[in-house]
Short mmCIF file of C-alpha atoms and ligand atoms in Angstrom, two decimals:
data_model
loop_
_atom_site.label_atom_id
_atom_site.label_comp_id
_atom_site.label_asym_id
_atom_site.label_seq_id
_atom_site.Cartn_x
_atom_site.Cartn_y
_atom_site.Cartn_z
CA MET A 1 115.01 -43.29 -58.51
CA ASP A 2 112.61 -44.21 -55.42
CA PHE A 3 109.63 -42.41 -54.14
CA GLU A 4 111.96 -40.92 -51.49
CA THR A 5 114.22 -39.68 -53.68
CA TYR A 6 111.37 -37.91 -56.23
CA ASP A 7 111.15 -34.42 -55.22
CA PRO A 8 109.99 -32.85 -57.84
CA VAL A 9 110.21 -28.65 -58.00
CA SER A 10 106.36 -27.31 -58.40
CA THR A 11 106.07 -25.17 -61.60
CA LEU A 12 102.60 -23.58 -60.11
CA VAL A 13 103.08 -19.63 -60.11
CA VAL A 14 100.57 -18.32 -57.39
CA PRO A 15 101.14 -15.71 -54.85
CA THR A 16 103.35 -16.48 -51.82
CA HIS A 17 103.78 -15.34 -48.37
CA LYS A 18 106.72 -16.83 -46.55
CA LEU A 19 106.23 -16.10 -43.20
CA THR A 20 108.84 -16.03 -40.61
CA LYS A 21 106.92 -14.46 -37.64
CA ALA A 22 103.76 -14.53 -36.34
CA LYS A 23 101.26 -11.82 -37.20
CA TYR A 24 100.58 -11.50 -33.29
CA PRO A 25 102.57 -12.57 -30.46
CA PHE A 26 101.86 -15.82 -29.38
CA ILE A 27 102.17 -18.81 -26.62
CA ASP A 28 103.39 -22.10 -27.97
CA VAL A 29 101.80 -24.45 -25.43
CA HIS A 30 103.36 -27.49 -26.42
CA ASN A 31 107.02 -27.45 -26.29
CA HIS A 32 109.94 -29.29 -24.94
CA GLN A 33 113.21 -28.09 -23.19
CA TRP A 34 115.06 -30.49 -20.91
CA ASN A 35 117.82 -28.47 -20.01
CA MET A 36 116.34 -25.16 -18.52
CA GLY A 37 117.50 -25.88 -15.10
CA SER A 38 120.59 -23.99 -15.38
CA GLY A 39 122.66 -21.89 -17.83
CA SER A 40 121.80 -18.89 -19.68
CA LEU A 41 118.21 -18.55 -21.57
CA ASP A 42 119.54 -15.82 -23.74
CA GLY A 43 119.83 -17.62 -26.98
CA LEU A 44 116.44 -19.61 -26.36
CA VAL A 45 114.70 -15.93 -25.88
CA LYS A 46 116.52 -14.46 -28.88
CA ASP A 47 114.99 -17.46 -31.06
CA MET A 48 111.58 -16.70 -29.64
CA ASP A 49 111.58 -13.33 -30.41
CA ASN A 50 112.63 -13.83 -33.78
CA LEU A 51 109.25 -15.66 -34.16
CA ASN A 52 107.12 -13.36 -32.10
CA MET A 53 106.71 -16.27 -29.64
CA LYS A 54 106.23 -14.25 -26.22
CA VAL A 55 105.60 -17.33 -24.00
CA MET A 56 106.93 -20.76 -24.52
CA VAL A 57 105.32 -23.84 -22.43
CA ASN A 58 107.96 -26.22 -21.34
CA LEU A 59 105.98 -29.61 -20.83
CA SER A 60 109.20 -31.40 -19.62
CA GLY A 61 109.51 -29.63 -16.24
CA GLY A 62 109.39 -33.04 -14.53
CA TYR A 63 108.87 -32.96 -10.48
CA GLY A 64 110.56 -32.51 -7.44
CA ASN A 65 114.20 -31.03 -7.18
CA SER A 66 114.31 -30.79 -11.02
CA LEU A 67 111.28 -28.55 -11.55
CA GLN A 68 112.35 -26.35 -8.81
CA LYS A 69 115.70 -25.83 -10.30
CA MET A 70 113.91 -25.17 -13.77
CA ALA A 71 111.60 -22.91 -12.37
CA ASP A 72 114.35 -21.07 -10.41
CA ASN A 73 116.40 -20.47 -13.29
CA VAL A 74 113.92 -19.02 -15.11
CA LYS A 75 112.74 -16.89 -12.65
CA SER A 76 115.85 -15.32 -12.34
CA GLN A 77 116.19 -14.44 -15.85
CA TYR A 78 113.05 -14.38 -17.86
CA PRO A 79 110.21 -14.82 -15.23
CA ASN A 80 107.44 -13.82 -17.90
CA ARG A 81 108.43 -15.59 -21.05
CA PHE A 82 108.28 -19.38 -19.68
CA ILE A 83 105.73 -21.70 -18.18
CA ILE A 84 106.49 -24.71 -16.76
CA PHE A 85 104.47 -28.07 -16.54
CA ALA A 86 105.00 -30.86 -14.33
CA ASN A 87 105.07 -34.52 -14.84
CA VAL A 88 104.15 -37.54 -12.86
CA ASN A 89 106.43 -40.20 -11.72
CA PHE A 90 104.91 -43.23 -12.92
CA ASP A 91 107.13 -45.55 -10.99
CA ALA A 92 105.71 -47.79 -8.69
CA VAL A 93 102.07 -47.28 -9.20
CA GLY A 94 99.91 -49.56 -7.16
CA ALA A 95 102.60 -49.52 -4.04
CA ALA A 96 101.19 -48.46 -0.73
CA GLY A 97 100.63 -44.62 -0.67
CA TRP A 98 101.51 -44.28 -4.42
CA THR A 99 98.31 -42.12 -5.03
CA GLU A 100 98.54 -39.95 -2.19
CA LYS A 101 102.59 -39.25 -2.75
CA ALA A 102 101.88 -38.67 -6.44
CA VAL A 103 99.00 -36.11 -5.25
CA LYS A 104 101.15 -34.36 -2.83
CA GLN A 105 104.60 -34.30 -5.31
CA LEU A 106 102.03 -32.22 -7.67
CA GLU A 107 101.04 -29.95 -5.14
CA GLU A 108 104.62 -29.16 -4.04
CA ASP A 109 105.23 -28.86 -8.10
CA VAL A 110 102.73 -26.37 -8.13
CA GLN A 111 103.80 -24.26 -4.96
CA HIS A 112 107.26 -24.47 -6.82
CA GLY A 113 106.00 -22.60 -10.06
CA ALA A 114 104.40 -25.26 -12.23
CA ASN A 115 101.31 -24.36 -13.89
CA GLY A 116 99.92 -27.02 -15.59
CA LEU A 117 100.68 -30.83 -15.80
CA LYS A 118 101.84 -32.87 -19.02
CA ILE A 119 101.27 -36.56 -19.33
CA PHE A 120 103.40 -38.38 -21.73
CA LYS A 121 102.55 -41.06 -24.23
CA ASN A 122 103.91 -43.57 -22.14
CA LEU A 123 100.76 -43.70 -20.12
CA GLY A 124 98.85 -46.14 -21.80
CA PHE A 125 101.97 -47.70 -23.74
CA SER A 126 104.59 -48.65 -21.04
CA VAL A 127 103.87 -47.29 -17.65
CA LYS A 128 103.07 -50.65 -15.60
CA ASP A 129 101.79 -51.13 -11.94
CA VAL A 130 104.02 -53.02 -9.45
CA ASN A 131 102.11 -56.35 -10.70
CA GLY A 132 103.38 -55.72 -14.11
CA LYS A 133 100.01 -54.84 -15.52
CA ARG A 134 99.59 -51.96 -17.90
CA VAL A 135 98.28 -48.98 -16.35
CA THR A 136 95.47 -47.60 -18.34
CA ILE A 137 94.91 -44.03 -19.10
CA ASP A 138 91.56 -44.30 -16.94
CA ASP A 139 92.95 -46.13 -14.06
CA PRO A 140 91.08 -45.20 -10.91
CA ARG A 141 94.62 -45.11 -9.06
CA LEU A 142 95.15 -41.94 -11.22
CA ASP A 143 91.81 -40.09 -10.42
CA ALA A 144 93.02 -38.17 -7.43
CA ILE A 145 95.67 -36.71 -9.58
CA TRP A 146 93.13 -35.38 -12.12
CA ASP A 147 90.63 -34.09 -9.29
CA LYS A 148 93.70 -32.00 -7.80
CA CYS A 149 94.34 -30.35 -11.12
CA GLY A 150 90.76 -29.39 -11.15
CA GLU A 151 91.11 -28.23 -7.70
CA LEU A 152 94.18 -25.76 -8.44
CA LYS A 153 92.54 -24.97 -11.50
CA ILE A 154 95.62 -25.94 -13.70
CA PRO A 155 95.02 -27.42 -16.96
CA VAL A 156 96.35 -31.29 -17.80
CA ILE A 157 98.16 -31.64 -21.43
CA ILE A 158 98.20 -35.21 -22.54
CA HIS A 159 99.44 -37.34 -25.27
CA THR A 160 97.68 -40.45 -25.64
CA ALA A 161 98.80 -43.10 -28.51
CA ASP A 162 99.86 -42.16 -31.91
CA PRO A 163 98.58 -41.55 -35.29
CA GLU A 164 96.38 -44.39 -36.25
CA PRO A 165 97.92 -45.84 -39.24
CA PHE A 166 101.07 -46.86 -36.95
CA TRP A 167 98.36 -49.69 -36.11
CA GLU A 168 98.02 -50.62 -39.73
CA PRO A 169 99.94 -53.14 -41.74
CA MET A 170 102.70 -50.95 -43.11
CA ASP A 171 101.97 -51.76 -46.81
CA GLU A 172 101.52 -49.43 -50.00
CA HIS A 173 98.05 -48.27 -48.47
CA ASN A 174 99.87 -46.93 -45.14
CA GLU A 175 99.71 -43.35 -45.40
CA ARG A 176 102.29 -43.07 -42.64
CA TRP A 177 104.68 -45.50 -44.13
CA LEU A 178 107.31 -43.38 -44.80
CA GLU A 179 107.27 -42.17 -41.21
CA LEU A 180 107.24 -45.85 -40.08
CA LYS A 181 110.04 -46.41 -42.99
CA THR A 182 112.47 -44.04 -40.99
CA HIS A 183 111.03 -44.38 -37.46
CA PRO A 184 110.64 -48.44 -37.34
CA GLU A 185 110.18 -48.11 -33.62
CA ARG A 186 106.83 -46.14 -34.07
CA LYS A 187 105.30 -48.78 -35.29
CA ARG A 188 102.22 -50.53 -33.39
CA SER A 189 100.06 -53.54 -33.15
CA ASP A 190 96.86 -54.56 -31.37
CA THR A 191 99.07 -56.62 -28.84
CA ASP A 192 101.50 -53.50 -28.61
CA PRO A 193 100.39 -52.51 -26.23
CA ALA A 194 96.78 -52.59 -27.39
CA PRO A 195 94.60 -51.45 -30.13
CA TRP A 196 95.01 -47.65 -31.01
CA GLU A 197 90.86 -47.41 -30.20
CA THR A 198 91.19 -49.10 -26.91
CA LEU A 199 93.82 -46.06 -25.80
CA ILE A 200 91.69 -43.55 -27.19
CA GLU A 201 88.60 -44.55 -25.46
CA GLU A 202 90.54 -45.07 -22.29
CA GLN A 203 91.55 -41.44 -22.53
CA HIS A 204 87.80 -39.95 -23.61
CA ARG A 205 86.55 -42.36 -20.24
CA MET A 206 89.13 -40.24 -18.20
CA PHE A 207 88.05 -37.11 -19.73
CA LYS A 208 84.19 -37.65 -18.87
CA LYS A 209 85.14 -38.99 -15.46
CA HIS A 210 86.52 -35.60 -14.21
CA PRO A 211 84.47 -33.03 -15.97
CA ASN A 212 85.94 -30.31 -13.57
CA THR A 213 89.46 -30.49 -14.88
CA THR A 214 90.56 -28.82 -18.28
CA PHE A 215 92.26 -31.39 -20.38
CA ILE A 216 94.26 -30.29 -23.53
CA ALA A 217 94.27 -33.18 -25.94
CA ALA A 218 97.84 -32.99 -27.59
CA HIS A 219 97.96 -33.17 -31.37
CA PHE A 220 94.41 -32.33 -31.64
CA GLY A 221 93.86 -35.91 -29.82
CA TRP A 222 94.81 -37.80 -33.24
CA TYR A 223 91.53 -36.66 -34.73
CA ALA A 224 93.08 -33.83 -37.15
CA ASN A 225 92.54 -36.01 -39.97
CA ASN A 226 88.93 -36.62 -38.87
CA LEU A 227 87.39 -33.37 -38.03
CA SER A 228 84.00 -34.35 -37.87
CA LYS A 229 84.88 -36.97 -35.47
CA LEU A 230 86.69 -34.18 -33.40
CA ASP A 231 83.62 -32.20 -33.50
CA SER A 232 81.38 -34.86 -32.01
CA LEU A 233 83.76 -35.43 -29.20
CA LEU A 234 84.49 -31.64 -28.16
CA THR A 235 80.73 -31.32 -28.16
CA GLU A 236 80.17 -34.31 -25.77
CA MET A 237 83.22 -33.27 -23.60
CA PRO A 238 83.04 -29.34 -22.73
CA ASN A 239 85.90 -29.87 -20.70
CA VAL A 240 88.36 -31.00 -23.36
CA VAL A 241 90.37 -28.10 -25.58
CA VAL A 242 93.00 -29.13 -28.32
CA GLU A 243 96.33 -28.06 -29.81
CA PHE A 244 97.74 -28.64 -33.03
CA GLY A 245 101.33 -29.99 -32.27
CA ALA A 246 103.11 -31.74 -35.19
CA VAL A 247 99.72 -32.05 -37.00
CA ILE A 248 99.33 -28.71 -39.09
CA ALA A 249 99.94 -30.94 -42.28
CA GLU A 250 96.45 -32.27 -41.41
CA LEU A 251 95.03 -29.08 -41.56
CA GLY A 252 96.91 -27.74 -44.29
CA ARG A 253 95.68 -30.17 -46.52
CA GLN A 254 91.87 -29.23 -45.66
CA PRO A 255 91.81 -25.68 -45.30
CA ARG A 256 88.10 -25.16 -45.74
CA ALA A 257 87.09 -28.10 -43.37
CA ALA A 258 89.97 -26.84 -41.07
CA LYS A 259 88.80 -23.33 -41.13
CA ALA A 260 84.87 -24.36 -40.54
CA PHE A 261 86.32 -26.08 -37.55
CA PHE A 262 88.30 -23.14 -36.19
CA THR A 263 85.75 -20.98 -36.84
CA LYS A 264 83.15 -23.01 -34.65
CA TYR A 265 85.88 -24.22 -32.05
CA GLN A 266 87.88 -20.96 -31.82
CA ASP A 267 87.33 -20.54 -27.97
CA ARG A 268 89.21 -24.07 -27.48
CA ILE A 269 91.92 -24.30 -30.07
CA MET A 270 95.44 -23.22 -28.92
CA PHE A 271 98.72 -22.92 -30.50
CA GLY A 272 101.29 -25.79 -30.38
CA LYS A 273 104.14 -27.02 -32.19
CA ASP A 274 106.06 -29.98 -30.11
CA SER A 275 109.72 -30.55 -31.46
CA TRP A 276 112.01 -27.36 -30.99
CA VAL A 277 113.06 -26.45 -34.63
CA PRO A 278 112.58 -22.49 -35.26
CA GLU A 279 112.46 -22.98 -39.00
CA GLU A 280 109.63 -25.11 -38.98
CA TYR A 281 107.25 -22.43 -37.38
CA ALA A 282 106.80 -20.94 -40.53
CA THR A 283 104.79 -23.63 -42.15
CA TYR A 284 102.20 -23.55 -38.99
CA PHE A 285 102.19 -19.45 -39.56
CA ARG A 286 101.33 -19.87 -43.26
CA VAL A 287 98.66 -22.52 -42.68
CA LEU A 288 97.29 -20.24 -40.58
CA GLU A 289 97.47 -16.99 -41.58
CA THR A 290 97.57 -16.79 -45.56
CA GLU A 291 95.39 -18.02 -48.09
CA ASP A 292 98.62 -19.64 -50.16
CA GLU A 293 98.16 -22.48 -52.17
CA TYR A 294 100.18 -25.73 -52.83
CA PHE A 295 103.40 -24.98 -50.68
CA PRO A 296 105.35 -27.44 -49.82
CA TYR A 297 105.33 -28.86 -45.99
CA HIS A 298 108.88 -29.26 -44.03
CA LYS A 299 108.99 -33.04 -43.35
CA LYS A 300 108.18 -35.52 -45.81
CA TYR A 301 107.48 -38.31 -43.57
CA HIS A 302 104.57 -36.19 -41.88
CA ALA A 303 103.16 -35.09 -45.41
CA PHE A 304 104.13 -35.87 -48.83
CA TRP A 305 101.32 -33.71 -49.81
CA ALA A 306 101.22 -29.78 -50.05
CA MET A 307 100.02 -27.38 -47.86
CA TYR A 308 96.98 -24.71 -48.25
CA GLY A 309 96.40 -21.70 -46.18
CA MET A 310 93.39 -21.50 -44.22
CA GLY A 311 93.29 -17.43 -43.60
CA LEU A 312 92.11 -16.96 -40.33
CA PRO A 313 90.44 -13.72 -39.65
CA ASP A 314 92.30 -11.58 -37.00
CA ASP A 315 90.01 -12.61 -34.05
CA ILE A 316 90.29 -16.20 -34.42
CA LEU A 317 94.15 -15.72 -34.94
CA LYS A 318 94.38 -13.73 -31.69
CA LYS A 319 92.48 -16.38 -29.92
CA VAL A 320 94.58 -19.31 -31.40
CA TYR A 321 97.58 -17.59 -30.71
CA TYR A 322 97.12 -16.23 -27.00
CA LYS A 323 93.73 -15.70 -25.89
CA ASN A 324 92.81 -18.60 -25.36
CA ALA A 325 95.93 -19.80 -23.42
CA LEU A 326 95.83 -16.90 -21.35
CA ARG A 327 92.34 -18.04 -20.53
CA ILE A 328 93.22 -21.91 -19.53
CA ILE A 329 96.57 -21.55 -18.44
CA PRO A 330 97.32 -19.82 -15.00
CA ASN A 331 100.01 -16.91 -14.44
CA ILE A 332 100.74 -15.82 -17.92
CA ASP A 333 101.63 -12.28 -18.08
CA LYS A 334 98.79 -10.72 -20.03
CA SER A 335 100.60 -7.62 -20.59
CA LEU A 336 102.71 -9.24 -23.15
CA PHE A 337 99.58 -9.24 -25.37
CA PRO A 338 97.46 -6.95 -27.38
CA ASN A 339 93.93 -6.54 -25.93
ZN1 ZN B 401 105.37 -33.10 -27.18
#
């Protein structure tokens, strides 16, 4: 038997509270739906209702025509259950007029119903300009886009780089060995395309350069495993907030430190999940709401360790589940949520 097949059943007997529904209606600010441009949304809304998810923020809105189709389809079926974020077309950065065109596209997308901008990790990883050079996250040719978001009062959610161990040697000491083994394409190095610190620093320089724009650092900015560092970053950058998509396993292994962090930054944390697998939300609810001990996470390659609940009080839960998103993301129907 090898480590991957080793799957011992815990003999620990402690109170358990398996949650299939959030205690309060919530907004998932980090979701991806690529096929919302046509067809019925009934099934999706039914799955959301089962979780108590009142509003889903679809970050994969695209731009132009496809975004407009998506917004129209939502409007005709469930106008107050979905929020759509636009994306930037990074083709031909550096071509004459590229920046002006991108800004104009964004303005149009917002007119057509986008309420935020999502930047995928391809910026920093693979986006190249017309000369074949990597476009850095703080590239000045993008400045006007971030400023426009501030002017339009829409947030920018940005995913930069990936967990730091993806850059480390893939050996017996690497905490993400199992993920790299099952997803070899995720392995990175200092030259593929750049050191982890370089990418993260580019992102932070960009945040600081645009203090009037609200940035949502996706995945806790990849510092969920170093909350004291994230604490100092959030202190330094008041225009930055975070969401915990795909990193709940980091919080669930340090429930006391995480609870202290959530208490301190209760106004700057939003609920995000990322991949749309409805059964997996149970882990998120349980880590946030309960004081359960030593319970399993749903994906071994994210966490071969067990979870502990933070037991957040109701006032903080409400902020994380919906109040912060209502403040940060425009045009969400407030009547769907309690005071
Ligand atoms: Zn995502």
